[in-house]
């Protein structure tokens, strides 16, 4: 009877088989569908794309940064060059490539502090601080003190910096004679004018030039009692005689007004100037006076007023030069020459900062 019961229920078994088959088929279909959804998910695509693109982007940024970074440390903003005097200051300066105009400017700047003919000796050392041309585009005279200070700071730090000079005008100079040294620093003041100053802020170049002519030697010194070579009498020699070839230009040593231009006994052809303050100057034994020079005319420092000669009481070609202070003759080689006013206020503070930064380079 059991056999017949089983045999009699084929519908139930079939139903079970069908249900089982349907279950297996559904499971397979769901598994396949799940796989398809995962593959089409836009978030998955975005994540994959982001992961794929991020690495190359970082690589490109790294490469750009690497290419922008300097391959090696940049050259400093300043350079220091040294020359040892063999014959003269101008010879030493020209050996370093300074042109004649710059050399003359430095000579004038030191004229109130050093007599190059007397004080500069063979073996004296001259140190120049220059701006490197690759670190700036403006001339030294066009630099503001702030730029100079920043540039020097960068030079001390060894960092690249756009500086205020690309020419060969030294921004600082030191002349050493044994244990004695003289320093000058180039500074453009707030009024826009550039001058050389000593480290304490006093203008280096005096308002007076020390010498009015390029001479070969001092043929006769200032003296209150001298035997005159022409009159053979002992009398004051109230100036200094500077020997030079006939025709050598004679310059006004300071701004002034012409009070006399002509011939005087003893002096020969002579020019006299009333300078500022208590100063007056005399230029005698000229071969000729500069054309168009006349009484009452104002002349500037360095202006040619005549030419060396041997007119009047003279035994050879030379310039007789006198300096009077309050109408009293003084030795032109040693008289204290007036200077420009020292730096004050903000100029003084800015200059002091600049000196503190540049001085270690000397």
Short mmCIF file of N, CA and C in Angstrom, two decimals, residues 158-297:
data_model
loop_
_atom_site.label_atom_id
_atom_site.label_comp_id
_atom_site.label_asym_id
_atom_site.label_seq_id
_atom_site.Cartn_x
_atom_site.Cartn_y
_atom_site.Cartn_z
N UNK A 158 72.61 84.15 0.55
CA UNK A 158 72.88 83.29 -0.59
C UNK A 158 71.65 83.01 -1.42
N UNK A 159 70.63 83.87 -1.33
CA UNK A 159 69.38 83.65 -2.06
C UNK A 159 69.32 84.55 -3.27
N UNK A 160 68.63 84.11 -4.35
CA UNK A 160 68.48 84.98 -5.51
C UNK A 160 67.62 86.17 -5.18
N UNK A 161 67.98 87.34 -5.73
CA UNK A 161 67.24 88.56 -5.42
C UNK A 161 67.41 89.55 -6.54
N UNK A 162 66.34 90.23 -6.93
CA UNK A 162 66.45 91.29 -7.91
C UNK A 162 67.00 92.52 -7.22
N UNK A 163 68.18 92.99 -7.63
CA UNK A 163 68.83 94.11 -6.97
C UNK A 163 68.71 95.36 -7.80
N UNK A 164 69.30 96.44 -7.27
CA UNK A 164 69.09 97.74 -7.88
C UNK A 164 70.20 98.18 -8.80
N UNK A 165 71.14 97.32 -9.12
CA UNK A 165 72.24 97.77 -9.95
C UNK A 165 72.72 96.69 -10.89
N UNK A 166 73.08 97.09 -12.08
CA UNK A 166 73.66 96.15 -13.02
C UNK A 166 74.92 96.73 -13.64
N UNK A 167 75.38 97.87 -13.13
CA UNK A 167 76.57 98.45 -13.73
C UNK A 167 77.76 98.21 -12.83
N UNK A 168 78.90 98.81 -13.18
CA UNK A 168 80.12 98.58 -12.43
C UNK A 168 80.47 99.76 -11.54
N UNK A 169 79.48 100.45 -11.00
CA UNK A 169 79.72 101.46 -9.99
C UNK A 169 79.77 100.76 -8.64
N UNK A 170 80.88 100.79 -7.93
CA UNK A 170 80.97 100.09 -6.65
C UNK A 170 79.95 100.63 -5.65
N UNK A 171 79.32 99.74 -4.90
CA UNK A 171 78.40 100.17 -3.86
C UNK A 171 79.12 100.36 -2.53
N UNK A 172 80.35 99.89 -2.45
CA UNK A 172 81.17 100.11 -1.25
C UNK A 172 82.64 99.94 -1.63
N UNK A 173 83.51 100.70 -0.96
CA UNK A 173 84.95 100.64 -1.22
C UNK A 173 85.68 100.73 0.10
N UNK A 174 86.74 99.94 0.22
CA UNK A 174 87.63 100.06 1.38
C UNK A 174 89.07 100.17 0.88
N UNK A 175 89.77 101.20 1.34
CA UNK A 175 91.19 101.36 1.05
C UNK A 175 91.95 101.15 2.35
N UNK A 176 92.88 100.20 2.33
CA UNK A 176 93.63 99.85 3.54
C UNK A 176 95.10 100.16 3.36
N UNK A 177 95.64 100.93 4.31
CA UNK A 177 97.07 101.20 4.39
C UNK A 177 97.55 100.63 5.72
N UNK A 178 98.09 99.43 5.69
CA UNK A 178 98.49 98.80 6.93
C UNK A 178 97.29 98.54 7.81
N UNK A 179 97.29 99.10 9.02
CA UNK A 179 96.19 98.90 9.95
C UNK A 179 95.11 99.98 9.85
N UNK A 180 95.30 100.92 8.94
CA UNK A 180 94.34 102.02 8.78
C UNK A 180 93.52 101.79 7.52
N UNK A 181 92.20 101.89 7.64
CA UNK A 181 91.33 101.70 6.48
C UNK A 181 90.33 102.85 6.38
N UNK A 182 89.89 103.10 5.16
CA UNK A 182 88.91 104.14 4.87
C UNK A 182 87.80 103.51 4.03
N UNK A 183 86.55 103.61 4.51
CA UNK A 183 85.41 103.00 3.83
C UNK A 183 84.45 104.06 3.30
N UNK A 184 83.87 103.78 2.14
CA UNK A 184 82.81 104.61 1.59
C UNK A 184 81.67 103.72 1.11
N UNK A 185 80.43 104.23 1.24
CA UNK A 185 79.25 103.47 0.84
C UNK A 185 78.37 104.34 -0.06
N UNK A 186 77.91 103.76 -1.16
CA UNK A 186 77.04 104.48 -2.08
C UNK A 186 75.60 104.40 -1.58
N UNK A 187 74.94 105.56 -1.48
CA UNK A 187 73.56 105.59 -0.97
C UNK A 187 72.76 106.66 -1.70
N UNK A 188 71.56 106.30 -2.13
CA UNK A 188 70.65 107.27 -2.74
C UNK A 188 69.69 107.75 -1.66
N UNK A 189 69.74 109.04 -1.38
CA UNK A 189 68.91 109.58 -0.30
C UNK A 189 67.46 109.72 -0.74
N UNK A 190 66.60 110.11 0.19
CA UNK A 190 65.17 110.20 -0.09
C UNK A 190 64.85 111.31 -1.08
N UNK A 191 65.78 112.22 -1.27
CA UNK A 191 65.59 113.28 -2.27
C UNK A 191 65.92 112.79 -3.67
N UNK A 192 66.42 111.55 -3.76
CA UNK A 192 66.70 110.96 -5.07
C UNK A 192 68.11 111.16 -5.58
N UNK A 193 69.02 111.65 -4.73
CA UNK A 193 70.39 111.90 -5.16
C UNK A 193 71.33 110.89 -4.52
N UNK A 194 72.26 110.36 -5.33
CA UNK A 194 73.18 109.33 -4.85
C UNK A 194 74.56 109.93 -4.62
N UNK A 195 75.11 109.65 -3.43
CA UNK A 195 76.45 110.12 -3.09
C UNK A 195 77.16 109.01 -2.31
N UNK A 196 78.47 109.14 -2.24
CA UNK A 196 79.24 108.27 -1.36
C UNK A 196 79.30 108.90 0.03
N UNK A 197 79.13 108.05 1.06
CA UNK A 197 79.16 108.52 2.44
C UNK A 197 80.11 107.65 3.24
N UNK A 198 80.68 108.24 4.28
CA UNK A 198 81.42 107.45 5.25
C UNK A 198 80.42 106.67 6.09
N UNK A 199 80.91 105.73 6.87
CA UNK A 199 80.01 104.84 7.61
C UNK A 199 79.16 105.58 8.64
N UNK A 200 79.55 106.80 9.02
CA UNK A 200 78.76 107.56 9.99
C UNK A 200 77.75 108.49 9.32
N UNK A 201 77.61 108.40 7.98
CA UNK A 201 76.59 109.17 7.28
C UNK A 201 77.03 110.54 6.81
N UNK A 202 78.33 110.82 6.86
CA UNK A 202 78.83 112.10 6.35
C UNK A 202 79.21 111.94 4.88
N UNK A 203 78.83 112.92 4.07
CA UNK A 203 79.14 112.87 2.65
C UNK A 203 80.65 112.80 2.46
N UNK A 204 81.07 111.91 1.57
CA UNK A 204 82.51 111.71 1.36
C UNK A 204 83.12 112.84 0.56
N UNK A 205 82.53 113.12 -0.59
CA UNK A 205 83.09 114.16 -1.45
C UNK A 205 82.83 115.53 -0.85
N UNK A 206 83.87 116.32 -0.65
CA UNK A 206 83.65 117.66 -0.11
C UNK A 206 83.01 118.57 -1.13
N UNK A 207 82.50 119.69 -0.65
CA UNK A 207 81.94 120.69 -1.56
C UNK A 207 83.04 121.35 -2.38
N UNK A 208 84.28 121.19 -1.91
CA UNK A 208 85.46 121.68 -2.61
C UNK A 208 86.25 120.49 -3.15
N UNK A 209 86.81 120.66 -4.34
CA UNK A 209 87.82 119.73 -4.82
C UNK A 209 89.14 120.09 -4.14
N UNK A 210 89.93 119.09 -3.84
CA UNK A 210 91.22 119.39 -3.22
C UNK A 210 92.18 120.03 -4.23
N UNK A 211 92.17 119.52 -5.45
CA UNK A 211 93.11 120.00 -6.47
C UNK A 211 92.36 120.54 -7.69
N UNK A 212 92.81 121.65 -8.24
CA UNK A 212 92.14 122.22 -9.41
C UNK A 212 92.73 121.76 -10.74
N UNK A 213 93.78 120.96 -10.70
CA UNK A 213 94.47 120.60 -11.93
C UNK A 213 95.14 119.24 -11.76
N UNK A 214 95.32 118.54 -12.87
CA UNK A 214 96.07 117.29 -12.85
C UNK A 214 97.55 117.65 -12.98
N UNK A 215 98.27 117.55 -11.88
CA UNK A 215 99.65 118.05 -11.84
C UNK A 215 100.65 116.91 -11.73
N UNK A 216 101.89 117.22 -11.99
CA UNK A 216 102.95 116.21 -11.93
C UNK A 216 103.67 116.23 -10.59
N UNK A 217 103.77 117.41 -9.98
CA UNK A 217 104.44 117.52 -8.68
C UNK A 217 104.10 118.88 -8.06
N UNK A 218 104.34 118.97 -6.75
CA UNK A 218 104.21 120.26 -6.06
C UNK A 218 105.57 120.94 -6.15
N UNK A 219 105.64 122.00 -6.92
CA UNK A 219 106.94 122.65 -7.14
C UNK A 219 107.27 123.67 -6.05
N UNK A 220 106.26 124.13 -5.33
CA UNK A 220 106.50 125.04 -4.21
C UNK A 220 105.31 124.99 -3.26
N UNK A 221 105.60 124.84 -1.96
CA UNK A 221 104.56 124.68 -0.96
C UNK A 221 104.13 126.03 -0.36
N UNK A 222 103.02 125.98 0.36
CA UNK A 222 102.52 127.14 1.11
C UNK A 222 103.52 127.46 2.21
N UNK A 223 103.81 128.74 2.39
CA UNK A 223 104.76 129.14 3.43
C UNK A 223 104.55 130.60 3.78
N UNK A 224 104.69 130.90 5.07
CA UNK A 224 104.59 132.30 5.51
C UNK A 224 105.90 133.03 5.29
N UNK A 225 106.99 132.28 5.12
CA UNK A 225 108.31 132.87 4.85
C UNK A 225 109.01 132.02 3.80
N UNK A 226 109.08 132.55 2.59
CA UNK A 226 109.73 131.82 1.50
C UNK A 226 110.61 132.78 0.71
N UNK A 227 111.74 132.29 0.27
CA UNK A 227 112.61 133.09 -0.58
C UNK A 227 112.04 133.05 -1.99
N UNK A 228 111.52 134.17 -2.44
CA UNK A 228 110.90 134.22 -3.77
C UNK A 228 111.97 134.02 -4.85
N UNK A 229 111.75 133.06 -5.75
CA UNK A 229 112.77 132.78 -6.78
C UNK A 229 112.91 133.88 -7.81
N UNK A 230 111.95 134.79 -7.88
CA UNK A 230 112.00 135.88 -8.86
C UNK A 230 112.53 137.16 -8.23
N UNK A 231 111.96 137.55 -7.08
CA UNK A 231 112.37 138.80 -6.43
C UNK A 231 113.56 138.61 -5.50
N UNK A 232 113.81 137.33 -5.12
CA UNK A 232 114.91 137.00 -4.19
C UNK A 232 114.73 137.68 -2.84
N UNK A 233 113.47 137.85 -2.46
CA UNK A 233 113.16 138.39 -1.15
C UNK A 233 112.36 137.35 -0.35
N UNK A 234 112.53 137.37 0.96
CA UNK A 234 111.76 136.48 1.82
C UNK A 234 110.39 137.10 2.03
N UNK A 235 109.37 136.39 1.64
CA UNK A 235 108.01 136.90 1.76
C UNK A 235 107.04 135.72 1.78
N UNK A 236 105.81 135.95 2.23
CA UNK A 236 104.85 134.84 2.28
C UNK A 236 104.54 134.30 0.88
N UNK A 237 104.39 132.98 0.83
CA UNK A 237 103.89 132.33 -0.40
C UNK A 237 102.51 131.80 -0.04
N UNK A 238 101.49 132.53 -0.41
CA UNK A 238 100.14 132.29 0.11
C UNK A 238 99.36 131.24 -0.67
N UNK A 239 100.06 130.41 -1.37
CA UNK A 239 99.39 129.34 -2.10
C UNK A 239 100.33 128.17 -2.31
N UNK A 240 99.97 127.34 -3.26
CA UNK A 240 100.78 126.18 -3.61
C UNK A 240 100.97 126.17 -5.11
N UNK A 241 102.18 125.82 -5.57
CA UNK A 241 102.47 125.77 -7.00
C UNK A 241 102.41 124.32 -7.47
N UNK A 242 101.53 124.06 -8.44
CA UNK A 242 101.32 122.71 -8.97
C UNK A 242 101.85 122.66 -10.39
N UNK A 243 102.96 121.96 -10.58
CA UNK A 243 103.61 121.90 -11.89
C UNK A 243 102.80 121.02 -12.84
N UNK A 244 102.61 121.52 -14.06
CA UNK A 244 101.86 120.79 -15.08
C UNK A 244 102.22 121.37 -16.44
N UNK A 245 102.04 120.60 -17.51
CA UNK A 245 102.36 121.11 -18.85
C UNK A 245 101.48 122.29 -19.23
N UNK A 246 102.02 123.18 -20.04
CA UNK A 246 101.25 124.32 -20.54
C UNK A 246 100.01 123.81 -21.28
N UNK A 247 98.89 124.42 -20.98
CA UNK A 247 97.64 124.05 -21.64
C UNK A 247 96.79 123.05 -20.87
N UNK A 248 97.31 122.54 -19.73
CA UNK A 248 96.52 121.62 -18.91
C UNK A 248 95.30 122.35 -18.36
N UNK A 249 94.08 121.79 -18.50
CA UNK A 249 92.88 122.49 -18.01
C UNK A 249 92.91 122.72 -16.50
N UNK A 250 92.43 123.87 -16.09
CA UNK A 250 92.31 124.24 -14.68
C UNK A 250 90.83 124.33 -14.35
N UNK A 251 90.41 123.65 -13.27
CA UNK A 251 89.00 123.59 -12.89
C UNK A 251 88.72 124.44 -11.66
N UNK A 252 87.53 124.98 -11.59
CA UNK A 252 87.07 125.62 -10.35
C UNK A 252 86.93 124.54 -9.29
N UNK A 253 87.49 124.77 -8.13
CA UNK A 253 87.44 123.76 -7.08
C UNK A 253 86.12 123.76 -6.31
N UNK A 254 85.31 124.79 -6.54
CA UNK A 254 84.00 124.85 -5.89
C UNK A 254 83.12 125.84 -6.66
N UNK A 255 81.84 125.73 -6.43
CA UNK A 255 80.91 126.70 -7.02
C UNK A 255 81.26 128.11 -6.54
N UNK A 256 81.18 129.07 -7.43
CA UNK A 256 81.50 130.43 -7.02
C UNK A 256 81.19 131.46 -8.09
N UNK A 257 81.46 132.70 -7.76
CA UNK A 257 81.23 133.82 -8.67
C UNK A 257 82.57 134.45 -9.04
N UNK A 258 82.75 134.73 -10.32
CA UNK A 258 84.01 135.32 -10.79
C UNK A 258 84.08 136.78 -10.32
N UNK A 259 85.13 137.08 -9.55
CA UNK A 259 85.33 138.46 -9.08
C UNK A 259 86.44 139.17 -9.86
N UNK A 260 87.28 138.37 -10.53
CA UNK A 260 88.32 138.96 -11.38
C UNK A 260 88.74 137.93 -12.42
N UNK A 261 88.97 138.39 -13.64
CA UNK A 261 89.47 137.54 -14.72
C UNK A 261 90.28 138.42 -15.66
N UNK A 262 91.60 138.36 -15.54
CA UNK A 262 92.45 139.21 -16.36
C UNK A 262 93.90 139.14 -15.93
N UNK A 263 94.60 140.25 -16.08
CA UNK A 263 96.04 140.30 -15.79
C UNK A 263 96.29 141.09 -14.52
N UNK A 264 97.17 140.54 -13.65
CA UNK A 264 97.64 141.26 -12.46
C UNK A 264 99.15 141.06 -12.35
N UNK A 265 99.81 142.09 -11.88
CA UNK A 265 101.26 142.01 -11.70
C UNK A 265 101.62 140.84 -10.79
N UNK A 266 102.61 140.10 -11.19
CA UNK A 266 103.03 138.94 -10.41
C UNK A 266 102.23 137.70 -10.77
N UNK A 267 100.91 137.81 -10.72
CA UNK A 267 100.04 136.67 -11.02
C UNK A 267 99.98 136.36 -12.52
N UNK A 268 100.22 137.34 -13.36
CA UNK A 268 100.00 137.14 -14.79
C UNK A 268 98.51 137.04 -15.05
N UNK A 269 98.13 136.13 -15.93
CA UNK A 269 96.70 135.90 -16.18
C UNK A 269 96.13 135.12 -15.00
N UNK A 270 95.08 135.67 -14.39
CA UNK A 270 94.56 135.11 -13.15
C UNK A 270 93.04 135.16 -13.12
N UNK A 271 92.45 134.17 -12.46
CA UNK A 271 91.01 134.13 -12.21
C UNK A 271 90.81 134.04 -10.70
N UNK A 272 89.92 134.90 -10.17
CA UNK A 272 89.59 134.86 -8.75
C UNK A 272 88.10 134.59 -8.59
N UNK A 273 87.78 133.72 -7.62
CA UNK A 273 86.39 133.34 -7.37
C UNK A 273 86.02 133.62 -5.93
N UNK A 274 84.80 134.12 -5.74
CA UNK A 274 84.20 134.22 -4.41
C UNK A 274 83.31 133.00 -4.27
N UNK A 275 83.72 132.08 -3.40
CA UNK A 275 82.96 130.85 -3.22
C UNK A 275 81.95 131.03 -2.09
N UNK A 276 81.20 129.99 -1.78
CA UNK A 276 80.18 130.11 -0.74
C UNK A 276 80.82 130.24 0.64
N UNK A 277 80.05 130.81 1.55
CA UNK A 277 80.54 130.98 2.92
C UNK A 277 81.76 131.87 2.97
N UNK A 278 82.74 131.50 3.78
CA UNK A 278 83.91 132.37 3.96
C UNK A 278 85.03 132.08 2.96
N UNK A 279 84.78 131.23 1.96
CA UNK A 279 85.84 130.76 1.09
C UNK A 279 85.98 131.59 -0.19
N UNK A 280 87.23 131.77 -0.62
CA UNK A 280 87.54 132.36 -1.92
C UNK A 280 88.80 131.68 -2.46
N UNK A 281 88.96 131.68 -3.78
CA UNK A 281 90.06 130.95 -4.40
C UNK A 281 90.68 131.79 -5.52
N UNK A 282 91.98 131.53 -5.77
CA UNK A 282 92.73 132.25 -6.80
C UNK A 282 93.51 131.26 -7.66
N UNK A 283 93.51 131.49 -8.98
CA UNK A 283 94.18 130.61 -9.94
C UNK A 283 95.06 131.48 -10.83
N UNK A 284 96.38 131.36 -10.69
CA UNK A 284 97.28 132.32 -11.34
C UNK A 284 98.29 131.65 -12.28
N UNK A 285 98.98 132.51 -13.06
CA UNK A 285 100.00 132.13 -14.06
C UNK A 285 99.38 131.36 -15.23
N UNK A 286 98.11 131.62 -15.53
CA UNK A 286 97.42 130.91 -16.62
C UNK A 286 97.99 131.32 -17.98
N UNK A 287 98.01 130.37 -18.90
CA UNK A 287 98.39 130.69 -20.28
C UNK A 287 97.25 131.41 -20.98
N UNK A 288 96.03 131.01 -20.63
CA UNK A 288 94.85 131.71 -21.14
C UNK A 288 93.67 131.42 -20.22
N UNK A 289 92.72 132.34 -20.24
CA UNK A 289 91.49 132.21 -19.46
C UNK A 289 90.42 131.60 -20.35
N UNK A 290 89.56 130.80 -19.77
CA UNK A 290 88.51 130.14 -20.55
C UNK A 290 87.68 131.17 -21.30
N UNK A 291 87.34 130.82 -22.53
CA UNK A 291 86.58 131.73 -23.38
C UNK A 291 85.23 132.06 -22.73
N UNK A 292 84.83 133.29 -22.86
CA UNK A 292 83.54 133.80 -22.38
C UNK A 292 83.45 133.92 -20.86
N UNK A 293 84.55 133.61 -20.14
CA UNK A 293 84.51 133.79 -18.68
C UNK A 293 84.61 135.28 -18.35
N UNK A 294 83.71 135.77 -17.52
CA UNK A 294 83.71 137.20 -17.22
C UNK A 294 83.30 137.44 -15.77
N UNK A 295 83.61 138.62 -15.28
CA UNK A 295 83.28 138.99 -13.90
C UNK A 295 81.77 138.95 -13.70
N UNK A 296 81.37 138.39 -12.56
CA UNK A 296 79.95 138.27 -12.23
C UNK A 296 79.34 136.95 -12.65
N UNK A 297 80.06 136.19 -13.45
CA UNK A 297 79.55 134.90 -13.91
C UNK A 297 79.65 133.86 -12.79
#
